[in-house]
mmCIF file of C-alpha atoms in Angstrom:
data_model
loop_
_atom_site.group_PDB
_atom_site.id
_atom_site.type_symbol
_atom_site.label_atom_id
_atom_site.label_comp_id
_atom_site.label_asym_id
_atom_site.label_seq_id
_atom_site.Cartn_x
_atom_site.Cartn_y
_atom_site.Cartn_z
ATOM 1 C CA UNK A 109 -38.604 3.087 -8.104
ATOM 2 C CA UNK A 110 -41.151 5.352 -9.721
ATOM 3 C CA UNK A 111 -41.032 7.590 -6.662
ATOM 4 C CA UNK A 112 -37.408 8.472 -7.408
ATOM 5 C CA UNK A 113 -38.141 9.494 -11.003
ATOM 6 C CA UNK A 114 -38.238 13.173 -10.082
ATOM 7 C CA UNK A 115 -34.685 12.913 -8.733
ATOM 8 C CA UNK A 116 -33.250 10.846 -11.578
ATOM 9 C CA UNK A 117 -30.932 13.572 -12.892
ATOM 10 C CA UNK A 118 -29.491 14.268 -9.428
ATOM 11 C CA UNK A 119 -29.006 10.551 -8.716
ATOM 12 C CA UNK A 120 -27.323 10.098 -12.089
ATOM 13 C CA UNK A 121 -24.834 12.892 -11.342
ATOM 14 C CA UNK A 122 -24.226 11.527 -7.842
ATOM 15 C CA UNK A 123 -23.544 8.036 -9.257
ATOM 16 C CA UNK A 124 -20.978 9.471 -11.684
ATOM 17 C CA UNK A 125 -19.312 11.372 -8.849
ATOM 18 C CA UNK A 126 -19.152 8.154 -6.808
ATOM 19 C CA UNK A 127 -17.500 6.314 -9.710
ATOM 20 C CA UNK A 128 -14.909 9.106 -9.936
ATOM 21 C CA UNK A 129 -14.410 8.970 -6.170
ATOM 22 C CA UNK A 130 -13.957 5.179 -6.276
ATOM 23 C CA UNK A 131 -11.271 5.475 -8.966
ATOM 24 C CA UNK A 132 -9.538 8.261 -7.013
ATOM 25 C CA UNK A 133 -9.648 6.067 -3.894
ATOM 26 C CA UNK A 134 -7.956 3.221 -5.761
ATOM 27 C CA UNK A 135 -5.294 5.579 -7.125
ATOM 28 C CA UNK A 136 -4.528 6.731 -3.581
ATOM 29 C CA UNK A 137 -4.686 3.151 -2.303
ATOM 30 C CA UNK A 138 -2.065 2.175 -4.895
ATOM 31 C CA UNK A 139 0.450 4.287 -2.984
ATOM 32 C CA UNK A 140 0.206 1.751 -0.150
ATOM 33 C CA UNK A 141 -0.341 -1.650 -1.805
ATOM 34 C CA UNK A 142 1.657 -1.061 -5.041
ATOM 35 C CA UNK A 143 -0.332 -3.707 -6.897
ATOM 36 C CA UNK A 144 -0.544 -2.531 -10.488
ATOM 37 C CA UNK A 145 -3.327 -4.895 -11.512
ATOM 38 C CA UNK A 146 -5.732 -3.361 -8.990
ATOM 39 C CA UNK A 147 -4.973 0.144 -10.186
ATOM 40 C CA UNK A 148 -5.315 -0.889 -13.836
ATOM 41 C CA UNK A 149 -8.658 -2.628 -13.269
ATOM 42 C CA UNK A 150 -9.983 0.373 -11.326
ATOM 43 C CA UNK A 151 -8.999 2.870 -14.024
ATOM 44 C CA UNK A 152 -10.245 0.682 -16.887
ATOM 45 C CA UNK A 153 -13.510 0.052 -15.029
ATOM 46 C CA UNK A 154 -14.051 3.753 -14.366
ATOM 47 C CA UNK A 155 -13.349 4.587 -18.003
ATOM 48 C CA UNK A 156 -15.725 1.798 -19.088
ATOM 49 C CA UNK A 157 -18.532 3.317 -17.041
ATOM 50 C CA UNK A 158 -18.197 6.689 -18.738
ATOM 51 C CA UNK A 159 -17.541 5.249 -22.222
ATOM 52 C CA UNK A 160 -20.626 3.074 -21.830
ATOM 53 C CA UNK A 161 -22.716 6.050 -20.794
ATOM 54 C CA UNK A 162 -21.521 8.685 -23.244
ATOM 55 C CA UNK A 163 -19.496 7.214 -26.114
ATOM 56 C CA UNK A 164 -21.079 3.838 -26.881
ATOM 57 C CA UNK A 165 -24.468 4.409 -25.209
ATOM 58 C CA UNK A 166 -24.300 0.858 -23.860
ATOM 59 C CA UNK A 167 -25.682 -0.089 -20.471
ATOM 60 C CA UNK A 168 -23.740 -3.361 -20.584
ATOM 61 C CA UNK A 169 -20.383 -1.623 -20.835
ATOM 62 C CA UNK A 170 -21.354 0.658 -17.948
ATOM 63 C CA UNK A 171 -22.491 -2.295 -15.863
ATOM 64 C CA UNK A 172 -19.275 -4.167 -16.665
ATOM 65 C CA UNK A 173 -17.330 -1.117 -15.481
ATOM 66 C CA UNK A 174 -19.316 -0.971 -12.260
ATOM 67 C CA UNK A 175 -18.767 -4.701 -11.729
ATOM 68 C CA UNK A 176 -15.019 -4.201 -12.231
ATOM 69 C CA UNK A 177 -14.980 -1.419 -9.638
ATOM 70 C CA UNK A 178 -16.863 -3.609 -7.199
ATOM 71 C CA UNK A 179 -14.496 -6.560 -7.731
ATOM 72 C CA UNK A 180 -11.333 -4.484 -7.308
ATOM 73 C CA UNK A 181 -12.835 -2.863 -4.204
ATOM 74 C CA UNK A 182 -13.529 -6.298 -2.738
ATOM 75 C CA UNK A 183 -9.960 -7.389 -3.554
ATOM 76 C CA UNK A 184 -8.618 -4.264 -1.853
ATOM 77 C CA UNK A 185 -10.811 -4.823 1.204
ATOM 78 C CA UNK A 186 -9.782 -8.500 1.352
ATOM 79 C CA UNK A 187 -6.082 -7.596 1.331
ATOM 80 C CA UNK A 188 -6.629 -5.145 4.181
ATOM 81 C CA UNK A 189 -8.644 -7.560 6.332
ATOM 82 C CA UNK A 190 -6.636 -10.745 5.879
ATOM 83 C CA UNK A 191 -4.300 -11.611 8.739
ATOM 84 C CA UNK A 192 -0.863 -10.035 8.565
ATOM 85 C CA UNK A 193 2.304 -12.078 9.133
ATOM 86 C CA UNK A 194 2.772 -12.816 12.797
ATOM 87 C CA UNK A 195 5.525 -10.804 14.456
ATOM 88 C CA UNK A 196 5.870 -13.542 17.074
ATOM 89 C CA UNK A 197 7.980 -15.597 14.667
ATOM 90 C CA UNK A 198 10.204 -12.622 13.909
ATOM 91 C CA UNK A 199 13.412 -11.830 15.675
ATOM 92 C CA UNK A 200 12.932 -8.464 17.380
ATOM 93 C CA UNK A 201 16.389 -8.148 18.953
ATOM 94 C CA UNK A 202 19.552 -7.466 17.006
ATOM 95 C CA UNK A 203 23.145 -6.840 18.050
ATOM 96 C CA UNK A 204 24.538 -3.788 16.260
ATOM 97 C CA UNK A 205 28.310 -3.815 15.779
ATOM 98 C CA UNK A 206 29.921 -0.412 15.273
ATOM 99 C CA UNK A 207 32.294 -0.461 12.292
ATOM 100 C CA UNK A 208 34.424 2.292 13.877
ATOM 101 C CA UNK A 209 35.179 0.892 17.325
ATOM 102 C CA UNK A 210 33.760 -2.648 17.212
ATOM 103 C CA UNK A 211 31.370 -2.022 20.145
ATOM 104 C CA UNK A 212 28.407 -4.410 20.215
ATOM 105 C CA UNK A 213 25.039 -3.231 21.486
ATOM 106 C CA UNK A 214 21.817 -5.238 21.677
ATOM 107 C CA UNK A 215 18.833 -3.201 20.470
ATOM 108 C CA UNK A 216 15.104 -3.790 20.066
ATOM 109 C CA UNK A 217 13.889 -3.309 16.516
ATOM 110 C CA UNK A 218 10.672 -1.493 15.584
ATOM 111 C CA UNK A 219 8.211 -3.855 13.919
ATOM 112 C CA UNK A 220 6.689 -1.389 11.483
ATOM 113 C CA UNK A 221 9.591 0.763 10.299
ATOM 114 C CA UNK A 222 13.256 0.852 9.390
ATOM 115 C CA UNK A 223 15.852 2.679 11.527
ATOM 116 C CA UNK A 224 17.899 5.030 9.357
ATOM 117 C CA UNK A 225 20.026 6.722 12.024
ATOM 118 C CA UNK A 226 21.853 5.224 14.983
ATOM 119 C CA UNK A 227 24.657 6.580 17.171
ATOM 120 C CA UNK A 228 27.157 4.127 18.636
ATOM 121 C CA UNK A 229 26.801 3.987 22.417
ATOM 122 C CA UNK A 230 30.590 3.786 22.905
ATOM 123 C CA UNK A 231 32.257 6.130 20.401
ATOM 124 C CA UNK A 232 29.139 8.137 19.402
ATOM 125 C CA UNK A 233 29.863 7.517 15.692
ATOM 126 C CA UNK A 234 26.758 8.074 13.556
ATOM 127 C CA UNK A 235 25.751 4.925 11.688
ATOM 128 C CA UNK A 236 23.801 5.109 8.455
ATOM 129 C CA UNK A 237 22.620 2.201 6.281
ATOM 130 C CA UNK A 238 25.077 0.932 3.678
ATOM 131 C CA UNK A 239 24.183 1.397 0.031
ATOM 132 C CA UNK A 240 21.471 -1.118 -0.856
ATOM 133 C CA UNK A 241 20.330 -1.704 2.737
ATOM 134 C CA UNK A 242 17.147 -0.233 4.146
ATOM 135 C CA UNK A 243 18.339 0.417 7.699
ATOM 136 C CA UNK A 244 21.184 0.162 10.197
ATOM 137 C CA UNK A 245 19.955 -3.251 11.411
ATOM 138 C CA UNK A 246 20.345 -4.660 7.890
ATOM 139 C CA UNK A 247 23.820 -3.091 7.563
ATOM 140 C CA UNK A 248 25.361 -3.561 11.026
ATOM 141 C CA UNK A 249 22.980 -5.818 12.955
ATOM 142 C CA UNK A 250 23.112 -9.534 13.633
ATOM 143 C CA UNK A 251 19.480 -9.860 12.435
ATOM 144 C CA UNK A 252 17.734 -8.094 9.550
ATOM 145 C CA UNK A 253 14.923 -5.677 10.414
ATOM 146 C CA UNK A 254 11.305 -6.959 10.770
ATOM 147 C CA UNK A 255 10.072 -5.430 7.475
ATOM 148 C CA UNK A 256 12.794 -7.377 5.636
ATOM 149 C CA UNK A 257 12.002 -10.508 7.672
ATOM 150 C CA UNK A 258 8.347 -10.141 6.669
ATOM 151 C CA UNK A 259 9.414 -9.469 3.051
ATOM 152 C CA UNK A 260 7.581 -6.122 2.868
ATOM 153 C CA UNK A 261 10.657 -3.917 2.624
ATOM 154 C CA UNK A 262 12.362 -2.720 -0.534
ATOM 155 C CA UNK A 263 15.618 -4.607 0.090
ATOM 156 C CA UNK A 264 14.177 -8.026 0.930
#
């Protein structure tokens, strides 16, 4: 490591930038996974790195912060790589019943989204989700939408 001694200041700045980037990545990742413990551990770990370096002058606190960032990154990676619920067990067809005319229409449901707008095939009435439902399948369909079936939707 003696060969890198001339670049120590640059490497030190780059390491701090990477810690900041890791925390920013976890903040942005929170928008998708919504797991507060991961965000809290990432922020506390990032703060620990800088407090250990500048406020307490403790390598152990800095190393603990780096270890926390590594652990929360592994947890985030694990959640992304683990198998998702199988859509084969889900019902992907639903019969939508129009509340205006009573027409019934069988429709295929998207597996990764909710359907907010639907026009009745018979009377052309626009259907919107009822208050508290995430989509027209949950409001007017015979089967709830796949995100609700998989328990990843807000109205599960």
